[in-house]
mmCIF file of C-alpha atoms in Angstrom:
data_model
loop_
_atom_site.group_PDB
_atom_site.id
_atom_site.type_symbol
_atom_site.label_atom_id
_atom_site.label_comp_id
_atom_site.label_asym_id
_atom_site.label_seq_id
_atom_site.Cartn_x
_atom_site.Cartn_y
_atom_site.Cartn_z
ATOM 1 C CA MET A 1 7.298 11.552 8.452
ATOM 2 C CA CYS A 2 10.147 10.805 6.219
ATOM 3 C CA THR A 3 10.592 13.421 3.343
ATOM 4 C CA ASP A 4 12.400 13.148 0.116
ATOM 5 C CA THR A 5 15.129 15.276 1.443
ATOM 6 C CA ASP A 6 15.611 13.217 4.520
ATOM 7 C CA SER A 7 16.464 10.045 2.400
ATOM 8 C CA GLN A 8 18.653 11.928 0.184
ATOM 9 C CA ASP A 9 20.743 12.946 3.363
ATOM 10 C CA ARG A 10 20.856 9.298 4.520
ATOM 11 C CA VAL A 11 24.080 7.525 3.429
ATOM 12 C CA SER A 12 24.195 3.670 3.542
ATOM 13 C CA ASP A 13 26.841 2.005 6.193
ATOM 14 C CA ASP A 14 29.045 0.920 3.162
ATOM 15 C CA GLU A 15 29.049 4.104 1.674
ATOM 16 C CA GLN A 16 29.821 5.963 4.866
ATOM 17 C CA ASP A 17 32.956 3.468 5.445
ATOM 18 C CA GLN A 18 34.619 4.165 1.953
ATOM 19 C CA GLN A 19 34.064 7.922 2.852
ATOM 20 C CA ASP A 20 35.937 7.375 5.987
ATOM 21 C CA GLY A 21 38.448 5.226 4.889
ATOM 22 C CA THR A 22 40.087 2.650 7.257
ATOM 23 C CA ILE A 23 40.902 2.663 10.867
ATOM 24 C CA LEU A 24 44.731 2.917 9.807
ATOM 25 C CA ASP A 25 44.111 6.235 8.089
ATOM 26 C CA ASP A 26 43.146 7.617 11.443
ATOM 27 C CA GLY A 27 46.409 6.081 13.236
ATOM 28 C CA GLY A 28 44.255 3.146 14.516
ATOM 29 C CA ILE A 29 45.658 -0.301 15.110
ATOM 30 C CA ASP A 30 45.410 -3.210 12.587
ATOM 31 C CA THR A 31 43.309 -5.815 14.705
ATOM 32 C CA ASP A 32 44.499 -8.550 12.133
ATOM 33 C CA GLU A 33 47.951 -7.604 12.194
ATOM 34 C CA ARG A 34 49.355 -11.178 12.518
ATOM 35 C CA ALA A 35 48.051 -11.813 9.145
ATOM 36 C CA GLY A 36 49.157 -8.412 8.080
ATOM 37 C CA ARG A 37 46.474 -8.277 5.378
ATOM 38 C CA SER A 38 45.697 -4.436 5.574
ATOM 39 C CA GLN A 39 49.629 -3.935 5.344
ATOM 40 C CA GLY A 40 49.862 -5.831 2.158
ATOM 41 C CA ILE A 41 51.546 -8.871 3.657
ATOM 42 C CA ASP A 42 50.856 -12.334 2.459
ATOM 43 C CA PRO A 43 49.611 -14.611 5.162
ATOM 44 C CA ASP A 44 50.504 -17.695 3.304
ATOM 45 C CA ALA A 45 54.171 -16.701 2.520
ATOM 46 C CA GLU A 46 56.770 -18.405 4.718
ATOM 47 C CA PRO A 47 58.032 -16.172 7.378
ATOM 48 C CA ASP A 48 61.725 -15.047 7.274
ATOM 49 C CA GLU A 49 64.325 -16.886 9.534
ATOM 50 C CA ASP A 50 64.155 -14.118 12.267
ATOM 51 C CA THR A 51 60.420 -14.266 12.593
ATOM 52 C CA LYS A 52 60.714 -18.111 12.714
ATOM 53 C CA HIS A 53 63.121 -17.704 15.587
ATOM 54 C CA GLU A 54 60.802 -15.378 17.500
ATOM 55 C CA MET A 55 57.976 -17.764 16.882
ATOM 56 C CA GLU A 56 59.879 -20.605 18.271
ATOM 57 C CA GLU A 57 61.096 -18.519 21.327
ATOM 58 C CA GLU A 58 57.751 -17.452 21.873
ATOM 59 C CA ARG A 59 56.194 -20.857 21.566
ATOM 60 C CA GLU A 60 58.668 -22.262 24.044
ATOM 61 C CA ARG A 61 57.998 -19.728 26.561
ATOM 62 C CA ARG A 62 54.356 -20.239 26.434
ATOM 63 C CA LEU A 63 54.666 -24.070 26.582
ATOM 64 C CA ASP A 64 57.133 -24.032 29.608
ATOM 65 C CA PRO A 65 55.361 -25.634 32.522
ATOM 66 C CA ASP A 66 56.584 -22.650 34.780
ATOM 67 C CA ASN A 67 54.572 -20.334 32.801
ATOM 68 C CA ARG A 68 51.449 -22.389 32.842
ATOM 69 C CA PRO A 69 48.421 -20.969 34.766
ATOM 70 C CA ASP A 70 47.456 -23.255 37.862
ATOM 71 C CA THR A 71 44.027 -23.790 36.254
ATOM 72 C CA ALA A 72 45.360 -24.589 32.939
ATOM 73 C CA GLU A 73 44.180 -27.932 31.352
ATOM 74 C CA VAL A 74 47.033 -30.084 29.620
ATOM 75 C CA ASP A 75 46.404 -32.604 26.806
ATOM 76 C CA ASN A 76 48.536 -35.799 27.901
ATOM 77 C CA THR A 77 46.729 -38.019 25.265
ATOM 78 C CA GLN A 78 50.161 -38.462 23.286
ATOM 79 C CA ARG A 79 51.925 -39.707 26.423
ATOM 80 C CA ASP A 80 52.005 -43.060 27.945
ATOM 81 C CA PHE A 81 50.905 -43.627 31.512
ATOM 82 C CA ASP A 82 52.126 -46.512 33.760
ATOM 83 C CA VAL A 83 49.159 -47.040 35.914
ATOM 84 C CA GLU A 84 51.081 -49.510 38.412
ATOM 85 C CA ARG A 85 53.690 -46.656 38.901
ATOM 86 C CA GLY A 86 51.283 -44.051 38.751
ATOM 87 C CA MET A 87 53.193 -41.838 36.403
ATOM 88 C CA PHE A 88 54.134 -41.098 32.711
ATOM 89 C CA THR A 89 56.677 -43.070 31.452
ATOM 90 C CA ASP A 90 58.433 -40.044 29.768
ATOM 91 C CA ALA A 91 58.807 -38.545 33.396
ATOM 92 C CA GLU A 92 62.335 -37.884 34.693
ATOM 93 C CA GLU A 93 61.663 -39.857 37.814
ATOM 94 C CA TYR A 94 60.196 -43.053 35.941
ATOM 95 C CA ASP A 95 62.445 -46.208 36.340
ATOM 96 C CA GLU A 96 60.925 -49.279 35.025
ATOM 97 C CA SER A 97 63.442 -51.309 36.852
ATOM 98 C CA GLN A 98 62.146 -50.228 40.173
ATOM 99 C CA PRO A 99 58.868 -52.218 41.743
ATOM 100 C CA PRO A 100 55.642 -50.228 41.636
ATOM 101 C CA PRO A 101 55.373 -47.974 44.685
ATOM 102 C CA TYR A 102 51.793 -49.070 45.464
ATOM 103 C CA PRO A 103 50.669 -52.571 46.153
ATOM 104 C CA LYS A 104 48.320 -54.096 43.863
ATOM 105 C CA ASP A 105 44.733 -54.238 45.070
ATOM 106 C CA THR A 106 43.882 -57.538 45.934
ATOM 107 C CA ASP A 107 40.126 -56.617 47.015
ATOM 108 C CA ASP A 108 38.888 -56.654 43.288
ATOM 109 C CA ALA A 109 40.144 -60.270 42.696
ATOM 110 C CA GLU A 110 38.229 -61.801 45.643
ATOM 111 C CA GLY A 111 34.961 -60.094 45.000
#
């Protein structure tokens, strides 16, 4: 059974959060650190040149095919694929002047 004293001792979650402060006050980690909102950084502001450079290096490192996991899916929708040669037209080995390495399938034409 709940008494008036019990209900007075209860504090709502919002009130408790206000009393406790933030996780950063206790030496915690800002889980939204990229946006930096809790540190007063404007997420819509243009990053400085050093940050842009770091972001570009990180992007290049992540997109490097040597760093790609074996099971990663790759979006090739923006690339052109030459069906006769069996490769993308932007591949280093691609040479349009060379004949296709695979013979044309004549079975489809007969049937």
